[in-house]
Amino acid sequence: MTSTNERSTGTAAPRRQSLMRSWGGFRAPSRRFLYRWAIADLAANILLVVTGGAVRVTDSGLGCPTWPQCTSGSLTPHAAMGIHGVIEFGNRMLTWVLVVVAIATFVAAMRYRPVDRLARRLSLGIGLGVPLQAVVGGITVLTDLNPWIVSLHFLATMLIISFATWLVVHTDPRRADDVPSEAAPVITRIAIIASWAVYAVTWVTVYLGTVVTGSGPHAGDLDSKRNGLQPTQATQLHVDAVWTLVGISAGLIVIAVVARLAIRRATLIFGGVIVLQGLLGYIQYATELPEWMVVLHMFGSALLMAGATYLLASAVRSNHVTAPNPT
């Protein structure tokens, strides 16, 4: 008859083996293992944009009125602070999830063999970006949600999303875009220049979007000041940037499809993201900025930055594949 100790030992051994297998990926990370952590990094930071939008539209930006503590002498909100304290504190706690994921991604990139310097640099940038974003977020609280500082807080997250997207593209084990281009070298160079232009104008568009938000009604707190600009003028600047982005992107899509460039799939995906974000923006404006539309539009901004980075990273990688080897 089997003793209790034998049964216990027999059960514990498979559990230990299972635990070792689940963490063993960090001992000798595969490309797919690193790729999955890169996706987790990207998803977590996009989620931060959504929760940050929820903080803004619910006027919970000062639900925790100080930083790094929630209130003077307390790291957590108390009952008197109500739902606003809970929402803001929950958004802050998501930062710790980002820290864990960023560290895991960095460890996987550092242990991956053969050494991948670009993956290491990107994962390090993400890892350093998380505390930077948290500090800028703290400054926004200490300055009572100054709209210009809030813009920097949002842009810091966009930078992390851009790094994370590039890491996803770079570590994708399928290497879908690594095929020779059928176009002449001059066409390929024009496409790469256009991809850089798309990326740059995307940053301008996203920044001007934060300026529009800073002039509008959703300040994050009922008593927070606005940036003093006329919403209609700020919106017009933002719209001008959007249509510039649409024009460049449309031209790039035509070139990529007609010339059968390796990045044509990336251009079409980015074109779809622009259409989606444009529709959200116009619906948001026409319906006088309902809270749920504001959050969706912020989510769309994160997708737009990810899409622009995906396009640029694909173009750069494709150029490396098609570039002639030195003799």
Short mmCIF file of N, CA, C and O in Angstrom, two decimals, residues 191-271:
data_model
loop_
_atom_site.label_atom_id
_atom_site.label_comp_id
_atom_site.label_asym_id
_atom_site.label_seq_id
_atom_site.Cartn_x
_atom_site.Cartn_y
_atom_site.Cartn_z
N ALA A 191 9.95 54.45 -51.33
CA ALA A 191 9.03 53.87 -50.35
C ALA A 191 9.58 54.00 -48.93
O ALA A 191 8.82 54.27 -47.99
N ILE A 192 10.87 53.82 -48.77
CA ILE A 192 11.47 53.94 -47.45
C ILE A 192 11.39 55.38 -46.95
O ILE A 192 11.05 55.65 -45.79
N ILE A 193 11.69 56.34 -47.83
CA ILE A 193 11.58 57.76 -47.46
C ILE A 193 10.14 58.10 -47.08
O ILE A 193 9.89 58.80 -46.09
N ALA A 194 9.18 57.58 -47.87
CA ALA A 194 7.77 57.83 -47.57
C ALA A 194 7.37 57.20 -46.24
O ALA A 194 6.57 57.77 -45.48
N SER A 195 7.94 56.04 -45.92
CA SER A 195 7.64 55.38 -44.64
C SER A 195 8.14 56.22 -43.47
O SER A 195 7.46 56.35 -42.45
N TRP A 196 9.34 56.79 -43.61
CA TRP A 196 9.85 57.69 -42.58
C TRP A 196 8.96 58.93 -42.45
O TRP A 196 8.71 59.41 -41.34
N ALA A 197 8.48 59.44 -43.60
CA ALA A 197 7.60 60.60 -43.56
C ALA A 197 6.29 60.28 -42.85
O ALA A 197 5.78 61.08 -42.06
N VAL A 198 5.74 59.09 -43.13
CA VAL A 198 4.52 58.64 -42.46
C VAL A 198 4.74 58.58 -40.95
O VAL A 198 3.90 59.04 -40.15
N TYR A 199 5.86 58.01 -40.56
CA TYR A 199 6.17 57.89 -39.13
C TYR A 199 6.28 59.26 -38.47
O TYR A 199 5.73 59.49 -37.38
N ALA A 200 6.98 60.19 -39.12
CA ALA A 200 7.16 61.52 -38.55
C ALA A 200 5.84 62.28 -38.45
O ALA A 200 5.53 62.90 -37.42
N VAL A 201 5.03 62.23 -39.52
CA VAL A 201 3.75 62.94 -39.51
C VAL A 201 2.79 62.30 -38.51
O VAL A 201 1.94 62.99 -37.93
N THR A 202 2.92 61.00 -38.29
CA THR A 202 2.09 60.34 -37.27
C THR A 202 2.39 60.94 -35.90
O THR A 202 1.47 61.21 -35.11
N TRP A 203 3.66 61.16 -35.60
CA TRP A 203 4.02 61.79 -34.32
C TRP A 203 3.43 63.20 -34.22
O TRP A 203 2.90 63.59 -33.17
N VAL A 204 3.51 63.96 -35.31
CA VAL A 204 2.93 65.31 -35.31
C VAL A 204 1.42 65.24 -35.08
O VAL A 204 0.85 66.00 -34.30
N THR A 205 0.77 64.30 -35.76
CA THR A 205 -0.68 64.14 -35.63
C THR A 205 -1.08 63.77 -34.21
O THR A 205 -2.03 64.35 -33.64
N VAL A 206 -0.35 62.83 -33.62
CA VAL A 206 -0.67 62.41 -32.24
C VAL A 206 -0.44 63.56 -31.27
O VAL A 206 -1.26 63.80 -30.37
N TYR A 207 0.66 64.30 -31.45
CA TYR A 207 0.91 65.43 -30.55
C TYR A 207 -0.18 66.48 -30.66
O TYR A 207 -0.69 66.98 -29.64
N LEU A 208 -0.55 66.84 -31.88
CA LEU A 208 -1.61 67.84 -32.05
C LEU A 208 -2.94 67.34 -31.49
O LEU A 208 -3.77 68.13 -31.04
N GLY A 209 -3.12 66.03 -31.50
CA GLY A 209 -4.32 65.47 -30.85
C GLY A 209 -4.33 65.74 -29.36
O GLY A 209 -5.38 66.02 -28.77
N THR A 210 -3.15 65.68 -28.73
CA THR A 210 -3.09 65.98 -27.29
C THR A 210 -3.35 67.47 -27.04
O THR A 210 -3.89 67.83 -26.00
N VAL A 211 -2.94 68.30 -27.99
CA VAL A 211 -3.21 69.73 -27.85
C VAL A 211 -4.71 70.00 -27.93
O VAL A 211 -5.26 70.81 -27.17
N VAL A 212 -5.38 69.30 -28.85
CA VAL A 212 -6.84 69.42 -28.95
C VAL A 212 -7.49 69.00 -27.64
O VAL A 212 -8.38 69.68 -27.11
N THR A 213 -7.04 67.87 -27.10
CA THR A 213 -7.58 67.38 -25.84
C THR A 213 -7.33 68.40 -24.72
O THR A 213 -8.20 68.61 -23.86
N GLY A 214 -6.17 69.03 -24.73
CA GLY A 214 -5.85 70.02 -23.71
C GLY A 214 -6.70 71.27 -23.77
O GLY A 214 -6.77 72.04 -22.80
N SER A 215 -7.33 71.49 -24.91
CA SER A 215 -8.21 72.66 -25.04
C SER A 215 -9.68 72.31 -24.85
O SER A 215 -10.54 73.19 -24.79
N GLY A 216 -9.98 71.01 -24.74
CA GLY A 216 -11.36 70.55 -24.67
C GLY A 216 -11.87 70.35 -23.27
O GLY A 216 -11.21 70.73 -22.28
N PRO A 217 -13.02 69.71 -23.14
CA PRO A 217 -13.69 69.62 -21.84
C PRO A 217 -13.17 68.54 -20.90
O PRO A 217 -13.39 68.62 -19.70
N HIS A 218 -12.49 67.53 -21.42
CA HIS A 218 -12.09 66.40 -20.58
C HIS A 218 -10.69 66.66 -20.01
O HIS A 218 -9.68 66.22 -20.56
N ALA A 219 -10.66 67.36 -18.88
CA ALA A 219 -9.39 67.77 -18.28
C ALA A 219 -8.81 66.73 -17.35
O ALA A 219 -7.66 66.83 -16.95
N GLY A 220 -9.59 65.75 -16.96
CA GLY A 220 -9.14 64.78 -15.98
C GLY A 220 -9.57 65.13 -14.57
O GLY A 220 -9.56 64.28 -13.68
N ASP A 221 -9.94 66.38 -14.35
CA ASP A 221 -10.46 66.84 -13.06
C ASP A 221 -11.28 68.10 -13.32
O ASP A 221 -10.92 68.93 -14.16
N LEU A 222 -12.35 68.26 -12.60
CA LEU A 222 -13.27 69.38 -12.85
C LEU A 222 -12.61 70.73 -12.64
O LEU A 222 -13.01 71.73 -13.25
N ASP A 223 -11.58 70.81 -11.77
CA ASP A 223 -10.95 72.08 -11.46
C ASP A 223 -9.65 72.33 -12.22
O ASP A 223 -9.00 73.36 -12.01
N SER A 224 -9.26 71.41 -13.08
CA SER A 224 -8.00 71.57 -13.81
C SER A 224 -8.16 72.59 -14.93
O SER A 224 -9.20 72.65 -15.59
N LYS A 225 -7.08 73.35 -15.16
CA LYS A 225 -7.11 74.38 -16.20
C LYS A 225 -6.88 73.76 -17.57
O LYS A 225 -6.33 72.68 -17.71
N ARG A 226 -7.32 74.49 -18.59
CA ARG A 226 -7.12 74.10 -19.97
C ARG A 226 -5.91 74.85 -20.52
O ARG A 226 -5.37 75.75 -19.87
N ASN A 227 -5.47 74.53 -21.74
CA ASN A 227 -4.26 75.16 -22.27
C ASN A 227 -4.50 76.55 -22.85
O ASN A 227 -3.55 77.21 -23.30
N GLY A 228 -5.72 77.02 -22.87
CA GLY A 228 -6.02 78.38 -23.31
C GLY A 228 -6.23 78.56 -24.79
O GLY A 228 -6.55 79.66 -25.25
N LEU A 229 -6.07 77.50 -25.57
CA LEU A 229 -6.28 77.59 -27.01
C LEU A 229 -7.75 77.38 -27.35
O LEU A 229 -8.48 76.72 -26.61
N GLN A 230 -8.16 77.96 -28.47
CA GLN A 230 -9.52 77.74 -28.94
C GLN A 230 -9.65 76.31 -29.49
O GLN A 230 -8.86 75.91 -30.36
N PRO A 231 -10.61 75.54 -29.00
CA PRO A 231 -10.74 74.15 -29.48
C PRO A 231 -10.89 74.04 -30.99
O PRO A 231 -10.35 73.10 -31.59
N THR A 232 -11.60 74.98 -31.60
CA THR A 232 -11.81 74.89 -33.05
C THR A 232 -10.50 75.09 -33.81
O THR A 232 -10.22 74.40 -34.80
N GLN A 233 -9.64 76.01 -33.33
CA GLN A 233 -8.36 76.24 -33.99
C GLN A 233 -7.42 75.05 -33.80
O GLN A 233 -6.73 74.62 -34.74
N ALA A 234 -7.38 74.54 -32.58
CA ALA A 234 -6.52 73.37 -32.30
C ALA A 234 -6.98 72.17 -33.12
O ALA A 234 -6.16 71.42 -33.66
N THR A 235 -8.30 72.01 -33.24
CA THR A 235 -8.84 70.90 -34.02
C THR A 235 -8.47 71.03 -35.49
O THR A 235 -8.15 70.03 -36.15
N GLN A 236 -8.51 72.25 -36.02
CA GLN A 236 -8.17 72.46 -37.42
C GLN A 236 -6.72 72.09 -37.71
O GLN A 236 -6.42 71.45 -38.73
N LEU A 237 -5.81 72.44 -36.80
CA LEU A 237 -4.41 72.05 -36.97
C LEU A 237 -4.27 70.53 -36.98
O LEU A 237 -3.53 69.96 -37.79
N HIS A 238 -4.99 69.90 -36.07
CA HIS A 238 -4.96 68.44 -35.99
C HIS A 238 -5.50 67.81 -37.27
O HIS A 238 -4.91 66.86 -37.81
N VAL A 239 -6.59 68.34 -37.78
CA VAL A 239 -7.19 67.82 -39.01
C VAL A 239 -6.24 68.00 -40.19
O VAL A 239 -6.12 67.11 -41.05
N ASP A 240 -5.56 69.16 -40.25
CA ASP A 240 -4.60 69.38 -41.34
C ASP A 240 -3.50 68.32 -41.32
O ASP A 240 -3.09 67.79 -42.37
N ALA A 241 -3.02 68.00 -40.12
CA ALA A 241 -1.98 66.97 -40.00
C ALA A 241 -2.53 65.60 -40.41
O ALA A 241 -1.82 64.81 -41.06
N VAL A 242 -3.76 65.33 -40.03
CA VAL A 242 -4.38 64.05 -40.38
C VAL A 242 -4.46 63.88 -41.89
O VAL A 242 -4.10 62.82 -42.44
N TRP A 243 -4.91 64.93 -42.58
CA TRP A 243 -5.06 64.81 -44.03
C TRP A 243 -3.70 64.76 -44.73
O TRP A 243 -3.57 64.14 -45.80
N THR A 244 -2.70 65.39 -44.16
CA THR A 244 -1.34 65.25 -44.69
C THR A 244 -0.90 63.79 -44.57
O THR A 244 -0.33 63.21 -45.51
N LEU A 245 -1.19 63.20 -43.42
CA LEU A 245 -0.85 61.79 -43.20
C LEU A 245 -1.61 60.89 -44.17
O LEU A 245 -1.04 59.94 -44.73
N VAL A 246 -2.88 61.20 -44.39
CA VAL A 246 -3.68 60.41 -45.33
C VAL A 246 -3.09 60.48 -46.74
O VAL A 246 -2.98 59.46 -47.44
N GLY A 247 -2.69 61.69 -47.16
CA GLY A 247 -2.14 61.86 -48.50
C GLY A 247 -0.86 61.07 -48.71
O GLY A 247 -0.70 60.37 -49.72
N ILE A 248 0.07 61.20 -47.77
CA ILE A 248 1.34 60.48 -47.90
C ILE A 248 1.11 58.96 -47.88
O ILE A 248 1.70 58.22 -48.67
N SER A 249 0.24 58.54 -46.98
CA SER A 249 -0.03 57.10 -46.85
C SER A 249 -0.69 56.54 -48.10
O SER A 249 -0.36 55.43 -48.55
N ALA A 250 -1.63 57.30 -48.66
CA ALA A 250 -2.31 56.83 -49.88
C ALA A 250 -1.31 56.68 -51.02
O ALA A 250 -1.35 55.68 -51.77
N GLY A 251 -0.42 57.65 -51.17
CA GLY A 251 0.60 57.55 -52.21
C GLY A 251 1.50 56.35 -52.01
O GLY A 251 1.85 55.64 -52.96
N LEU A 252 1.88 56.10 -50.75
CA LEU A 252 2.75 54.97 -50.44
C LEU A 252 2.04 53.64 -50.72
O LEU A 252 2.65 52.70 -51.24
N ILE A 253 0.75 53.58 -50.40
CA ILE A 253 -0.01 52.35 -50.66
C ILE A 253 -0.04 52.05 -52.16
O ILE A 253 0.16 50.90 -52.58
N VAL A 254 -0.28 53.09 -52.96
CA VAL A 254 -0.33 52.89 -54.42
C VAL A 254 1.02 52.39 -54.93
O VAL A 254 1.09 51.43 -55.72
N ILE A 255 2.10 53.02 -54.47
CA ILE A 255 3.44 52.60 -54.91
C ILE A 255 3.71 51.16 -54.50
O ILE A 255 4.20 50.34 -55.29
N ALA A 256 3.39 50.83 -53.24
CA ALA A 256 3.69 49.50 -52.72
C ALA A 256 2.90 48.42 -53.45
O ALA A 256 3.44 47.33 -53.74
N VAL A 257 1.64 48.68 -53.76
CA VAL A 257 0.80 47.68 -54.42
C VAL A 257 1.19 47.53 -55.89
O VAL A 257 1.35 46.41 -56.39
N VAL A 258 1.34 48.66 -56.59
CA VAL A 258 1.66 48.61 -58.02
C VAL A 258 3.04 47.99 -58.25
O VAL A 258 3.22 47.17 -59.15
N ALA A 259 4.02 48.40 -57.43
CA ALA A 259 5.39 47.90 -57.60
C ALA A 259 5.62 46.57 -56.90
O ALA A 259 6.72 46.03 -56.96
N ARG A 260 4.59 46.06 -56.22
CA ARG A 260 4.67 44.78 -55.52
C ARG A 260 5.84 44.77 -54.52
O ARG A 260 6.65 43.84 -54.48
N LEU A 261 5.88 45.82 -53.71
CA LEU A 261 6.92 45.92 -52.69
C LEU A 261 6.65 44.94 -51.55
O LEU A 261 5.50 44.56 -51.30
N ALA A 262 7.71 44.58 -50.85
CA ALA A 262 7.56 43.65 -49.74
C ALA A 262 6.71 44.24 -48.61
O ALA A 262 6.16 43.49 -47.80
N ILE A 263 6.59 45.57 -48.55
CA ILE A 263 5.85 46.21 -47.45
C ILE A 263 4.40 46.49 -47.80
O ILE A 263 3.72 47.20 -47.05
N ARG A 264 3.92 45.95 -48.92
CA ARG A 264 2.55 46.30 -49.31
C ARG A 264 1.52 45.87 -48.26
O ARG A 264 0.52 46.57 -48.03
N ARG A 265 1.75 44.74 -47.61
CA ARG A 265 0.82 44.30 -46.55
C ARG A 265 0.83 45.30 -45.40
O ARG A 265 -0.23 45.66 -44.86
N ALA A 266 2.01 45.78 -45.01
CA ALA A 266 2.11 46.75 -43.92
C ALA A 266 1.43 48.06 -44.28
O ALA A 266 0.78 48.70 -43.44
N THR A 267 1.54 48.48 -45.56
CA THR A 267 0.91 49.74 -45.96
C THR A 267 -0.61 49.62 -45.92
O THR A 267 -1.31 50.57 -45.51
N LEU A 268 -1.13 48.47 -46.33
CA LEU A 268 -2.58 48.29 -46.33
C LEU A 268 -3.13 48.23 -44.90
O LEU A 268 -4.20 48.78 -44.61
N ILE A 269 -2.39 47.58 -44.01
CA ILE A 269 -2.81 47.53 -42.61
C ILE A 269 -2.83 48.94 -42.02
O ILE A 269 -3.79 49.34 -41.34
N PHE A 270 -1.79 49.71 -42.29
CA PHE A 270 -1.75 51.08 -41.76
C PHE A 270 -2.86 51.93 -42.36
O PHE A 270 -3.47 52.75 -41.67
N GLY A 271 -3.14 51.72 -43.65
CA GLY A 271 -4.25 52.45 -44.27
C GLY A 271 -5.57 52.15 -43.58
O GLY A 271 -6.39 53.05 -43.35
#
